[in-house]
PDB file of C-alpha atoms and ligand atoms in Angstrom:
ATOM      1  CA  MET A   1     227.175 -12.465 212.005  1.00  0.00           C
ATOM      2  CA  TYR A   2     228.727 -15.133 209.806  1.00  0.00           C
ATOM      3  CA  GLY A   3     226.271 -14.469 206.965  1.00  0.00           C
ATOM      4  CA  LEU A   4     225.947 -18.159 206.189  1.00  0.00           C
ATOM      5  CA  HIS A   5     222.169 -18.480 206.389  1.00  0.00           C
ATOM      6  CA  GLY A   6     220.833 -20.346 203.338  1.00  0.00           C
ATOM      7  CA  LYS A   7     224.287 -21.014 201.853  1.00  0.00           C
ATOM      8  CA  ILE A   8     224.819 -24.408 200.246  1.00  0.00           C
ATOM      9  CA  ALA A   9     227.905 -26.277 201.432  1.00  0.00           C
ATOM     10  CA  ILE A  10     229.437 -29.514 200.178  1.00  0.00           C
ATOM     11  CA  VAL A  11     231.759 -31.305 202.608  1.00  0.00           C
ATOM     12  CA  THR A  12     233.609 -34.228 201.020  1.00  0.00           C
ATOM     13  CA  GLY A  13     234.616 -37.203 203.155  1.00  0.00           C
ATOM     14  CA  SER A  14     232.025 -36.229 205.775  1.00  0.00           C
ATOM     15  CA  GLY A  15     230.324 -39.588 206.198  1.00  0.00           C
ATOM     16  CA  ARG A  16     232.275 -40.919 209.184  1.00  0.00           C
ATOM     17  CA  HIS A  17     231.318 -40.652 212.835  1.00  0.00           C
ATOM     18  CA  GLY A  18     233.733 -38.495 214.768  1.00  0.00           C
ATOM     19  CA  GLY A  19     235.512 -37.303 211.617  1.00  0.00           C
ATOM     20  CA  LEU A  20     236.503 -33.744 210.841  1.00  0.00           C
ATOM     21  CA  GLY A  21     234.052 -33.765 207.939  1.00  0.00           C
ATOM     22  CA  GLN A  22     231.110 -34.569 210.198  1.00  0.00           C
ATOM     23  CA  ALA A  23     232.134 -31.812 212.631  1.00  0.00           C
ATOM     24  CA  MET A  24     232.478 -29.216 209.855  1.00  0.00           C
ATOM     25  CA  ALA A  25     229.149 -30.204 208.269  1.00  0.00           C
ATOM     26  CA  LEU A  26     227.426 -30.019 211.662  1.00  0.00           C
ATOM     27  CA  ARG A  27     228.823 -26.561 212.406  1.00  0.00           C
ATOM     28  CA  LEU A  28     228.081 -25.169 208.945  1.00  0.00           C
ATOM     29  CA  GLY A  29     224.527 -26.425 209.468  1.00  0.00           C
ATOM     30  CA  GLN A  30     224.366 -24.669 212.847  1.00  0.00           C
ATOM     31  CA  GLU A  31     225.421 -21.464 211.067  1.00  0.00           C
ATOM     32  CA  GLY A  32     222.446 -21.833 208.720  1.00  0.00           C
ATOM     33  CA  CYS A  33     223.896 -23.684 205.726  1.00  0.00           C
ATOM     34  CA  LYS A  34     222.206 -26.477 203.815  1.00  0.00           C
ATOM     35  CA  VAL A  35     224.813 -29.215 203.830  1.00  0.00           C
ATOM     36  CA  VAL A  36     225.806 -31.985 201.466  1.00  0.00           C
ATOM     37  CA  ILE A  37     227.356 -35.024 203.127  1.00  0.00           C
ATOM     38  CA  ALA A  38     229.505 -36.498 200.364  1.00  0.00           C
ATOM     39  CA  ASP A  39     231.534 -39.661 200.843  1.00  0.00           C
ATOM     40  CA  LEU A  40     232.626 -42.846 199.172  1.00  0.00           C
ATOM     41  CA  GLY A  41     229.800 -44.788 200.785  1.00  0.00           C
ATOM     42  CA  ARG A  42     231.353 -48.157 200.035  1.00  0.00           C
ATOM     43  CA  THR A  43     234.632 -50.002 200.331  1.00  0.00           C
ATOM     44  CA  GLU A  44     236.778 -50.995 197.450  1.00  0.00           C
ATOM     45  CA  GLY A  45     239.573 -53.516 197.721  1.00  0.00           C
ATOM     46  CA  ASP A  46     242.429 -53.746 200.174  1.00  0.00           C
ATOM     47  CA  LEU A  47     243.578 -50.139 199.803  1.00  0.00           C
ATOM     48  CA  PHE A  48     240.238 -48.921 201.171  1.00  0.00           C
ATOM     49  CA  PRO A  49     239.899 -50.996 204.352  1.00  0.00           C
ATOM     50  CA  THR A  50     236.651 -50.664 206.300  1.00  0.00           C
ATOM     51  CA  HIS A  51     238.417 -48.834 209.126  1.00  0.00           C
ATOM     52  CA  GLY A  52     239.506 -46.175 206.620  1.00  0.00           C
ATOM     53  CA  VAL A  53     236.331 -45.186 204.815  1.00  0.00           C
ATOM     54  CA  ALA A  54     232.673 -44.446 205.495  1.00  0.00           C
ATOM     55  CA  THR A  55     230.204 -47.174 204.600  1.00  0.00           C
ATOM     56  CA  THR A  56     226.825 -46.273 203.165  1.00  0.00           C
ATOM     57  CA  ALA A  57     225.131 -47.017 206.499  1.00  0.00           C
ATOM     58  CA  GLU A  58     227.509 -44.744 208.418  1.00  0.00           C
ATOM     59  CA  LEU A  59     227.088 -41.932 205.872  1.00  0.00           C
ATOM     60  CA  GLU A  60     223.294 -42.080 206.197  1.00  0.00           C
ATOM     61  CA  GLN A  61     223.539 -42.185 210.005  1.00  0.00           C
ATOM     62  CA  VAL A  62     225.779 -39.102 210.101  1.00  0.00           C
ATOM     63  CA  ALA A  63     223.341 -37.308 207.791  1.00  0.00           C
ATOM     64  CA  ALA A  64     220.381 -38.275 209.992  1.00  0.00           C
ATOM     65  CA  GLU A  65     222.127 -36.949 213.101  1.00  0.00           C
ATOM     66  CA  ILE A  66     222.839 -33.589 211.457  1.00  0.00           C
ATOM     67  CA  ARG A  67     219.287 -33.459 210.052  1.00  0.00           C
ATOM     68  CA  ALA A  68     217.993 -33.976 213.601  1.00  0.00           C
ATOM     69  CA  THR A  69     219.624 -30.669 214.599  1.00  0.00           C
ATOM     70  CA  GLY A  70     217.323 -28.869 212.134  1.00  0.00           C
ATOM     71  CA  THR A  71     219.699 -28.625 209.160  1.00  0.00           C
ATOM     72  CA  GLU A  72     218.627 -29.422 205.617  1.00  0.00           C
ATOM     73  CA  VAL A  73     220.927 -32.279 204.556  1.00  0.00           C
ATOM     74  CA  MET A  74     221.549 -34.134 201.310  1.00  0.00           C
ATOM     75  CA  THR A  75     223.734 -37.216 200.957  1.00  0.00           C
ATOM     76  CA  VAL A  76     225.777 -38.059 197.880  1.00  0.00           C
ATOM     77  CA  HIS A  77     227.999 -41.027 197.118  1.00  0.00           C
ATOM     78  CA  CYS A  78     231.067 -39.615 195.438  1.00  0.00           C
ATOM     79  CA  ASP A  79     234.519 -41.019 194.792  1.00  0.00           C
ATOM     80  CA  VAL A  80     236.551 -37.832 194.568  1.00  0.00           C
ATOM     81  CA  ARG A  81     239.175 -39.572 192.400  1.00  0.00           C
ATOM     82  CA  ASP A  82     236.644 -40.135 189.646  1.00  0.00           C
ATOM     83  CA  GLU A  83     235.784 -37.112 187.471  1.00  0.00           C
ATOM     84  CA  ALA A  84     232.416 -38.501 186.353  1.00  0.00           C
ATOM     85  CA  SER A  85     231.464 -39.126 189.977  1.00  0.00           C
ATOM     86  CA  VAL A  86     232.446 -35.560 190.943  1.00  0.00           C
ATOM     87  CA  GLU A  87     230.511 -34.073 188.008  1.00  0.00           C
ATOM     88  CA  ALA A  88     227.473 -36.128 188.989  1.00  0.00           C
ATOM     89  CA  MET A  89     227.741 -34.854 192.589  1.00  0.00           C
ATOM     90  CA  VAL A  90     227.870 -31.217 191.461  1.00  0.00           C
ATOM     91  CA  ALA A  91     224.908 -31.718 189.109  1.00  0.00           C
ATOM     92  CA  ALA A  92     222.868 -33.448 191.828  1.00  0.00           C
ATOM     93  CA  VAL A  93     223.507 -30.669 194.350  1.00  0.00           C
ATOM     94  CA  VAL A  94     222.605 -27.956 191.844  1.00  0.00           C
ATOM     95  CA  GLU A  95     219.428 -29.824 190.933  1.00  0.00           C
ATOM     96  CA  ARG A  96     218.390 -30.260 194.597  1.00  0.00           C
ATOM     97  CA  PHE A  97     219.473 -26.920 196.070  1.00  0.00           C
ATOM     98  CA  GLY A  98     219.722 -24.663 193.004  1.00  0.00           C
ATOM     99  CA  GLY A  99     223.411 -23.787 193.449  1.00  0.00           C
ATOM    100  CA  ILE A 100     226.573 -24.129 195.534  1.00  0.00           C
ATOM    101  CA  ASP A 101     228.337 -21.580 197.755  1.00  0.00           C
ATOM    102  CA  ILE A 102     230.913 -23.545 199.740  1.00  0.00           C
ATOM    103  CA  LEU A 103     233.165 -26.506 199.037  1.00  0.00           C
ATOM    104  CA  VAL A 104     235.128 -28.119 201.855  1.00  0.00           C
ATOM    105  CA  ASN A 105     237.694 -30.506 200.384  1.00  0.00           C
ATOM    106  CA  ASN A 106     238.086 -32.842 203.352  1.00  0.00           C
ATOM    107  CA  ALA A 107     238.184 -36.373 201.868  1.00  0.00           C
ATOM    108  CA  GLY A 108     241.563 -37.858 202.608  1.00  0.00           C
ATOM    109  CA  VAL A 109     243.539 -41.040 203.086  1.00  0.00           C
ATOM    110  CA  GLY A 110     245.863 -40.985 206.074  1.00  0.00           C
ATOM    111  CA  TYR A 111     245.974 -44.631 207.077  1.00  0.00           C
ATOM    112  CA  LEU A 112     248.632 -45.858 204.643  1.00  0.00           C
ATOM    113  CA  MET A 113     251.711 -45.594 206.841  1.00  0.00           C
ATOM    114  CA  LYS A 114     254.847 -47.120 205.338  1.00  0.00           C
ATOM    115  CA  LEU A 115     258.539 -46.344 205.184  1.00  0.00           C
ATOM    116  CA  VAL A 116     259.356 -45.088 201.704  1.00  0.00           C
ATOM    117  CA  THR A 117     261.470 -48.186 201.097  1.00  0.00           C
ATOM    118  CA  GLU A 118     258.443 -50.413 201.814  1.00  0.00           C
ATOM    119  CA  MET A 119     255.686 -48.469 200.074  1.00  0.00           C
ATOM    120  CA  THR A 120     254.196 -49.859 196.864  1.00  0.00           C
ATOM    121  CA  ALA A 121     253.455 -47.614 193.910  1.00  0.00           C
ATOM    122  CA  ASP A 122     249.738 -48.456 194.292  1.00  0.00           C
ATOM    123  CA  GLU A 123     249.778 -47.279 197.913  1.00  0.00           C
ATOM    124  CA  TRP A 124     251.511 -44.043 196.908  1.00  0.00           C
ATOM    125  CA  ASP A 125     248.957 -43.538 194.136  1.00  0.00           C
ATOM    126  CA  VAL A 126     245.876 -44.033 196.294  1.00  0.00           C
ATOM    127  CA  VAL A 127     247.054 -41.401 198.800  1.00  0.00           C
ATOM    128  CA  LEU A 128     247.928 -38.877 196.094  1.00  0.00           C
ATOM    129  CA  ASP A 129     244.769 -39.694 194.118  1.00  0.00           C
ATOM    130  CA  VAL A 130     242.367 -39.048 196.999  1.00  0.00           C
ATOM    131  CA  ASN A 131     244.226 -36.219 198.717  1.00  0.00           C
ATOM    132  CA  LEU A 132     245.297 -34.223 195.656  1.00  0.00           C
ATOM    133  CA  ARG A 133     243.624 -35.425 192.450  1.00  0.00           C
ATOM    134  CA  GLY A 134     240.309 -35.574 194.342  1.00  0.00           C
ATOM    135  CA  MET A 135     240.760 -32.029 195.602  1.00  0.00           C
ATOM    136  CA  PHE A 136     241.594 -30.856 192.087  1.00  0.00           C
ATOM    137  CA  LEU A 137     238.529 -32.510 190.543  1.00  0.00           C
ATOM    138  CA  CYS A 138     236.080 -31.227 193.163  1.00  0.00           C
ATOM    139  CA  THR A 139     237.559 -27.735 192.971  1.00  0.00           C
ATOM    140  CA  LYS A 140     237.457 -27.717 189.167  1.00  0.00           C
ATOM    141  CA  HIS A 141     233.775 -28.605 188.899  1.00  0.00           C
ATOM    142  CA  VAL A 142     232.536 -26.595 191.866  1.00  0.00           C
ATOM    143  CA  ALA A 143     234.581 -23.555 190.748  1.00  0.00           C
ATOM    144  CA  ARG A 144     232.942 -23.683 187.313  1.00  0.00           C
ATOM    145  CA  GLN A 145     229.566 -23.548 189.043  1.00  0.00           C
ATOM    146  CA  LEU A 146     230.661 -20.703 191.363  1.00  0.00           C
ATOM    147  CA  ILE A 147     231.944 -18.674 188.426  1.00  0.00           C
ATOM    148  CA  ALA A 148     228.724 -19.231 186.466  1.00  0.00           C
ATOM    149  CA  GLN A 149     226.585 -18.158 189.446  1.00  0.00           C
ATOM    150  CA  GLN A 150     228.502 -14.838 189.819  1.00  0.00           C
ATOM    151  CA  ARG A 151     227.855 -14.602 193.565  1.00  0.00           C
ATOM    152  CA  GLY A 152     231.306 -15.487 194.907  1.00  0.00           C
ATOM    153  CA  GLY A 153     232.010 -18.458 197.121  1.00  0.00           C
ATOM    154  CA  ARG A 154     234.317 -20.232 199.488  1.00  0.00           C
ATOM    155  CA  ILE A 155     236.665 -23.189 199.092  1.00  0.00           C
ATOM    156  CA  VAL A 156     238.335 -24.655 202.193  1.00  0.00           C
ATOM    157  CA  ASN A 157     240.966 -27.340 201.686  1.00  0.00           C
ATOM    158  CA  ILE A 158     241.926 -29.596 204.580  1.00  0.00           C
ATOM    159  CA  SER A 159     245.703 -29.891 204.601  1.00  0.00           C
ATOM    160  CA  SER A 160     247.549 -30.908 207.790  1.00  0.00           C
ATOM    161  CA  GLN A 161     250.492 -30.202 210.023  1.00  0.00           C
ATOM    162  CA  GLY A 162     251.942 -32.691 207.533  1.00  0.00           C
ATOM    163  CA  GLY A 163     251.496 -29.951 204.930  1.00  0.00           C
ATOM    164  CA  LYS A 164     254.242 -27.975 206.637  1.00  0.00           C
ATOM    165  CA  SER A 165     256.495 -30.524 208.372  1.00  0.00           C
ATOM    166  CA  GLY A 166     257.747 -34.011 207.585  1.00  0.00           C
ATOM    167  CA  PHE A 167     256.662 -37.174 209.427  1.00  0.00           C
ATOM    168  CA  PRO A 168     258.189 -40.646 209.177  1.00  0.00           C
ATOM    169  CA  TYR A 169     256.083 -43.421 207.595  1.00  0.00           C
ATOM    170  CA  ALA A 170     254.024 -40.716 205.915  1.00  0.00           C
ATOM    171  CA  SER A 171     255.955 -39.503 202.875  1.00  0.00           C
ATOM    172  CA  ALA A 172     252.999 -39.927 200.499  1.00  0.00           C
ATOM    173  CA  TYR A 173     250.601 -38.231 202.932  1.00  0.00           C
ATOM    174  CA  VAL A 174     253.023 -35.413 203.700  1.00  0.00           C
ATOM    175  CA  ALA A 175     253.798 -34.890 200.001  1.00  0.00           C
ATOM    176  CA  SER A 176     250.068 -34.709 199.259  1.00  0.00           C
ATOM    177  CA  LYS A 177     249.370 -32.268 202.095  1.00  0.00           C
ATOM    178  CA  HIS A 178     252.259 -29.988 201.047  1.00  0.00           C
ATOM    179  CA  GLY A 179     250.696 -30.191 197.576  1.00  0.00           C
ATOM    180  CA  VAL A 180     247.344 -29.074 198.998  1.00  0.00           C
ATOM    181  CA  ILE A 181     248.953 -25.820 200.160  1.00  0.00           C
ATOM    182  CA  GLY A 182     250.547 -25.130 196.763  1.00  0.00           C
ATOM    183  CA  PHE A 183     247.231 -25.910 195.066  1.00  0.00           C
ATOM    184  CA  THR A 184     245.394 -23.589 197.467  1.00  0.00           C
ATOM    185  CA  ARG A 185     247.768 -20.681 196.803  1.00  0.00           C
ATOM    186  CA  SER A 186     247.489 -21.038 193.025  1.00  0.00           C
ATOM    187  CA  VAL A 187     243.720 -21.470 192.856  1.00  0.00           C
ATOM    188  CA  ALA A 188     243.253 -18.509 195.221  1.00  0.00           C
ATOM    189  CA  ILE A 189     244.944 -16.336 192.609  1.00  0.00           C
ATOM    190  CA  GLU A 190     242.880 -17.785 189.764  1.00  0.00           C
ATOM    191  CA  LEU A 191     239.520 -17.386 191.530  1.00  0.00           C
ATOM    192  CA  GLY A 192     240.097 -14.057 193.267  1.00  0.00           C
ATOM    193  CA  ALA A 193     238.542 -12.117 190.385  1.00  0.00           C
ATOM    194  CA  HIS A 194     235.349 -14.135 190.922  1.00  0.00           C
ATOM    195  CA  ASN A 195     235.213 -13.280 194.634  1.00  0.00           C
ATOM    196  CA  VAL A 196     235.840 -16.903 195.545  1.00  0.00           C
ATOM    197  CA  THR A 197     238.262 -17.310 198.442  1.00  0.00           C
ATOM    198  CA  VAL A 198     240.416 -20.427 198.684  1.00  0.00           C
ATOM    199  CA  ASN A 199     242.150 -21.308 201.947  1.00  0.00           C
ATOM    200  CA  ALA A 200     243.679 -24.337 203.618  1.00  0.00           C
ATOM    201  CA  ILE A 201     243.436 -25.483 207.237  1.00  0.00           C
ATOM    202  CA  CYS A 202     246.393 -27.304 208.772  1.00  0.00           C
ATOM    203  CA  PRO A 203     245.233 -29.260 211.845  1.00  0.00           C
ATOM    204  CA  ASN A 204     247.667 -31.004 214.131  1.00  0.00           C
ATOM    205  CA  HIS A 205     246.590 -34.304 215.638  1.00  0.00           C
ATOM    206  CA  VAL A 206     242.843 -34.776 216.197  1.00  0.00           C
ATOM    207  CA  THR A 207     241.678 -38.102 217.595  1.00  0.00           C
ATOM    208  CA  THR A 208     239.135 -38.986 214.915  1.00  0.00           C
ATOM    209  CA  GLY A 209     238.817 -42.600 213.700  1.00  0.00           C
ATOM    210  CA  LEU A 210     241.861 -41.924 211.539  1.00  0.00           C
ATOM    211  CA  GLY A 211     243.635 -40.146 214.401  1.00  0.00           C
ATOM    212  CA  ALA A 212     243.047 -43.084 216.772  1.00  0.00           C
ATOM    213  CA  TRP A 213     244.426 -45.469 214.179  1.00  0.00           C
ATOM    214  CA  GLN A 214     247.518 -43.242 213.770  1.00  0.00           C
ATOM    215  CA  ASN A 215     248.067 -43.106 217.560  1.00  0.00           C
ATOM    216  CA  ASP A 216     247.990 -46.869 217.694  1.00  0.00           C
ATOM    217  CA  PHE A 217     250.366 -47.162 214.750  1.00  0.00           C
ATOM    218  CA  PHE A 218     252.922 -44.614 215.995  1.00  0.00           C
ATOM    219  CA  SER A 219     252.946 -45.749 219.625  1.00  0.00           C
ATOM    220  CA  LYS A 220     253.724 -49.293 218.447  1.00  0.00           C
ATOM    221  CA  ALA A 221     256.339 -48.048 215.932  1.00  0.00           C
ATOM    222  CA  LEU A 222     258.072 -46.036 218.693  1.00  0.00           C
ATOM    223  CA  GLY A 223     257.810 -48.795 221.321  1.00  0.00           C
ATOM    224  CA  LEU A 224     255.661 -46.607 223.614  1.00  0.00           C
ATOM    225  CA  THR A 225     252.387 -47.328 225.363  1.00  0.00           C
ATOM    226  CA  HIS A 226     249.410 -45.401 224.064  1.00  0.00           C
ATOM    227  CA  ASP A 227     249.463 -43.158 227.161  1.00  0.00           C
ATOM    228  CA  GLU A 228     253.198 -42.467 226.855  1.00  0.00           C
ATOM    229  CA  TYR A 229     252.754 -41.590 223.198  1.00  0.00           C
ATOM    230  CA  MET A 230     249.855 -39.200 223.919  1.00  0.00           C
ATOM    231  CA  ALA A 231     251.746 -37.572 226.812  1.00  0.00           C
ATOM    232  CA  ALA A 232     254.778 -36.944 224.574  1.00  0.00           C
ATOM    233  CA  MET A 233     252.539 -35.444 221.904  1.00  0.00           C
ATOM    234  CA  THR A 234     250.668 -33.249 224.379  1.00  0.00           C
ATOM    235  CA  SER A 235     253.929 -31.922 225.837  1.00  0.00           C
ATOM    236  CA  ARG A 236     254.784 -30.409 222.426  1.00  0.00           C
ATOM    237  CA  ILE A 237     251.508 -28.457 222.218  1.00  0.00           C
ATOM    238  CA  PRO A 238     251.584 -25.009 223.900  1.00  0.00           C
ATOM    239  CA  LEU A 239     247.824 -25.055 224.532  1.00  0.00           C
ATOM    240  CA  GLY A 240     248.258 -28.376 226.313  1.00  0.00           C
ATOM    241  CA  ARG A 241     245.935 -30.699 224.416  1.00  0.00           C
ATOM    242  CA  PRO A 242     245.508 -32.268 220.964  1.00  0.00           C
ATOM    243  CA  GLY A 243     242.936 -30.747 218.631  1.00  0.00           C
ATOM    244  CA  LEU A 244     239.229 -31.527 218.720  1.00  0.00           C
ATOM    245  CA  PRO A 245     237.025 -31.879 215.643  1.00  0.00           C
ATOM    246  CA  ASP A 246     235.125 -28.762 216.715  1.00  0.00           C
ATOM    247  CA  ASP A 247     238.364 -26.709 216.750  1.00  0.00           C
ATOM    248  CA  ILE A 248     238.696 -27.421 213.046  1.00  0.00           C
ATOM    249  CA  ALA A 249     234.972 -26.923 212.448  1.00  0.00           C
ATOM    250  CA  LYS A 250     235.051 -23.442 214.026  1.00  0.00           C
ATOM    251  CA  ALA A 251     238.008 -22.413 211.858  1.00  0.00           C
ATOM    252  CA  CYS A 252     236.236 -23.751 208.792  1.00  0.00           C
ATOM    253  CA  ALA A 253     233.012 -21.866 209.565  1.00  0.00           C
ATOM    254  CA  TRP A 254     234.984 -18.652 210.054  1.00  0.00           C
ATOM    255  CA  LEU A 255     236.823 -19.066 206.734  1.00  0.00           C
ATOM    256  CA  CYS A 256     233.447 -19.637 205.044  1.00  0.00           C
ATOM    257  CA  SER A 257     231.916 -16.569 206.694  1.00  0.00           C
ATOM    258  CA  GLU A 258     231.565 -12.946 205.592  1.00  0.00           C
ATOM    259  CA  GLN A 259     234.098 -12.135 208.322  1.00  0.00           C
ATOM    260  CA  ALA A 260     236.873 -13.815 206.328  1.00  0.00           C
ATOM    261  CA  GLY A 261     235.971 -12.156 203.035  1.00  0.00           C
ATOM    262  CA  TYR A 262     239.438 -10.613 202.581  1.00  0.00           C
ATOM    263  CA  VAL A 263     241.376 -13.772 203.489  1.00  0.00           C
ATOM    264  CA  THR A 264     242.515 -15.987 200.622  1.00  0.00           C
ATOM    265  CA  GLY A 265     245.499 -18.156 199.731  1.00  0.00           C
ATOM    266  CA  GLU A 266     246.217 -18.850 203.422  1.00  0.00           C
ATOM    267  CA  ALA A 267     247.315 -22.106 205.037  1.00  0.00           C
ATOM    268  CA  MET A 268     246.011 -21.591 208.570  1.00  0.00           C
ATOM    269  CA  ASN A 269     247.441 -23.653 211.424  1.00  0.00           C
ATOM    270  CA  VAL A 270     244.840 -24.883 213.897  1.00  0.00           C
ATOM    271  CA  SER A 271     247.277 -26.696 216.116  1.00  0.00           C
ATOM    272  CA  GLY A 272     247.263 -25.209 219.615  1.00  0.00           C
ATOM    273  CA  GLY A 273     250.567 -23.545 218.746  1.00  0.00           C
ATOM    274  CA  GLU A 274     252.383 -26.762 217.834  1.00  0.00           C
ATOM    275  CA  GLU A 275     252.932 -25.619 214.243  1.00  0.00           C
ATOM    276  CA  THR A 276     253.914 -21.977 213.849  1.00  0.00           C
ATOM    277  CA  HIS A 277     255.072 -21.459 210.274  1.00  0.00           C
TER     278      HIS A 277
HETATM  279  N1  NAD B 301     242.621 -36.499 212.268  1.00  0.00           N
HETATM  280  C1  NAD B 301     243.723 -35.813 212.193  1.00  0.00           C
HETATM  281  O1  NAD B 301     244.549 -35.807 213.108  1.00  0.00           O
HETATM  282  C2  NAD B 301     243.994 -34.968 210.966  1.00  0.00           C
HETATM  283  C3  NAD B 301     245.029 -34.038 211.054  1.00  0.00           C
HETATM  284  C4  NAD B 301     245.320 -33.260 209.947  1.00  0.00           C
HETATM  285  C5  NAD B 301     244.583 -33.404 208.797  1.00  0.00           C
HETATM  286  N2  NAD B 301     243.585 -34.330 208.729  1.00  0.00           N
HETATM  287  C6  NAD B 301     242.849 -34.433 207.457  1.00  0.00           C
HETATM  288  O2  NAD B 301     241.481 -34.180 207.699  1.00  0.00           O
HETATM  289  C7  NAD B 301     240.673 -34.896 206.763  1.00  0.00           C
HETATM  290  C8  NAD B 301     239.657 -35.717 207.534  1.00  0.00           C
HETATM  291  O3  NAD B 301     240.353 -36.611 208.380  1.00  0.00           O
HETATM  292  P1  NAD B 301     239.674 -37.468 209.537  1.00  0.00           P
HETATM  293  O4  NAD B 301     240.657 -37.548 210.636  1.00  0.00           O
HETATM  294  O5  NAD B 301     238.301 -36.985 209.797  1.00  0.00           O
HETATM  295  O6  NAD B 301     239.724 -38.888 208.837  1.00  0.00           O
HETATM  296  P2  NAD B 301     238.620 -39.887 208.350  1.00  0.00           P
HETATM  297  O7  NAD B 301     239.359 -41.079 207.832  1.00  0.00           O
HETATM  298  O8  NAD B 301     237.588 -40.063 209.408  1.00  0.00           O
HETATM  299  O9  NAD B 301     237.962 -39.098 207.135  1.00  0.00           O
HETATM  300  C9  NAD B 301     238.370 -39.202 205.814  1.00  0.00           C
HETATM  301  C10 NAD B 301     237.126 -39.368 204.979  1.00  0.00           C
HETATM  302  O10 NAD B 301     237.498 -39.393 203.596  1.00  0.00           O
HETATM  303  C11 NAD B 301     236.687 -40.348 202.958  1.00  0.00           C
HETATM  304  N3  NAD B 301     237.289 -40.808 201.711  1.00  0.00           N
HETATM  305  C12 NAD B 301     238.378 -41.596 201.545  1.00  0.00           C
HETATM  306  N4  NAD B 301     238.576 -41.840 200.242  1.00  0.00           N
HETATM  307  C13 NAD B 301     237.601 -41.178 199.564  1.00  0.00           C
HETATM  308  C14 NAD B 301     237.276 -41.047 198.180  1.00  0.00           C
HETATM  309  N5  NAD B 301     237.992 -41.636 197.223  1.00  0.00           N
HETATM  310  N6  NAD B 301     236.197 -40.285 197.852  1.00  0.00           N
HETATM  311  C15 NAD B 301     235.446 -39.679 198.799  1.00  0.00           C
HETATM  312  N7  NAD B 301     235.714 -39.780 200.132  1.00  0.00           N
HETATM  313  C16 NAD B 301     236.771 -40.521 200.491  1.00  0.00           C
HETATM  314  C17 NAD B 301     236.540 -41.476 203.984  1.00  0.00           C
HETATM  315  O11 NAD B 301     235.427 -42.316 203.701  1.00  0.00           O
HETATM  316  C18 NAD B 301     236.378 -40.685 205.270  1.00  0.00           C
HETATM  317  O12 NAD B 301     235.026 -40.392 205.542  1.00  0.00           O
HETATM  318  C19 NAD B 301     241.637 -35.717 205.913  1.00  0.00           C
HETATM  319  O13 NAD B 301     241.911 -35.025 204.735  1.00  0.00           O
HETATM  320  C20 NAD B 301     242.872 -35.803 206.798  1.00  0.00           C
HETATM  321  O14 NAD B 301     244.034 -35.993 206.049  1.00  0.00           O
HETATM  322  C21 NAD B 301     243.266 -35.108 209.799  1.00  0.00           C
END
């Protein structure tokens, strides 16, 4: 029903266990896509701590697990901030699979939590560079391929509840995720004539590796125990629980499907009702 059989999907930042990227790649595979697990695959200096990025071993393990479900999987090391790296990823996918149909811009940095008065310019830059510049570069080069193929396509950008509301200690992240929505709206207009839809998903909290790190950080910052912090968060969510990776994966698969063919330029909350605008 989703019409995704045989489609080729790139999911950036999908090389971590328990991440949203892994969940979206898994589900797109279950819907019949060939999937590209793209991630940094290495660590680089203090601003990319090992708890924040996928190592090569983790990336290959995630790919193997998805392959074991019967999906055709390719892995690519790609630093989304680097245009040459993004171009090389697009070329490698086209060479292996013969084209591209879906891009999920999921790579993101959400672990640099600082008050604005404490944040260094380098920290600001790394968040904006991965979350926005990276999205721009991947979109630019995949969109060129989609236009050349003349068979339409789908781009799904992972924004956040932080794309619609402010959060303390997260001004760079929140600025980038608001930027994702503006980018999505503009590119949707540009690519509409090519039958390429461009939408954003705005998840609330999901306890991925990043999410667990954020829970730890915010409970300490607020002087709460982990359980008190989670109970306060849950009480704000009408559906009574934080998000799960598969909640986001289902929304992503739907946006990529034939069913969502007339939906573009949207910033869709997947937040159990916590975010409503
Ligand atoms: N977990 C949440 O609560 C939540 C909520 C809203 C939005 N999000 C967004 O969802 C996306 C995935 O988050 P997650 O929770 O799975 O976090 P995560 O940290 O597990 O995933 C982020 C991925 O991005 C990759 N990455 C970082 N820098 C990169 C670079 N330069 N090039 C390529 N890949 C790079 C990391 O290696 C990692 O695999 C992010 O964009 C995040 O901002 C997460």
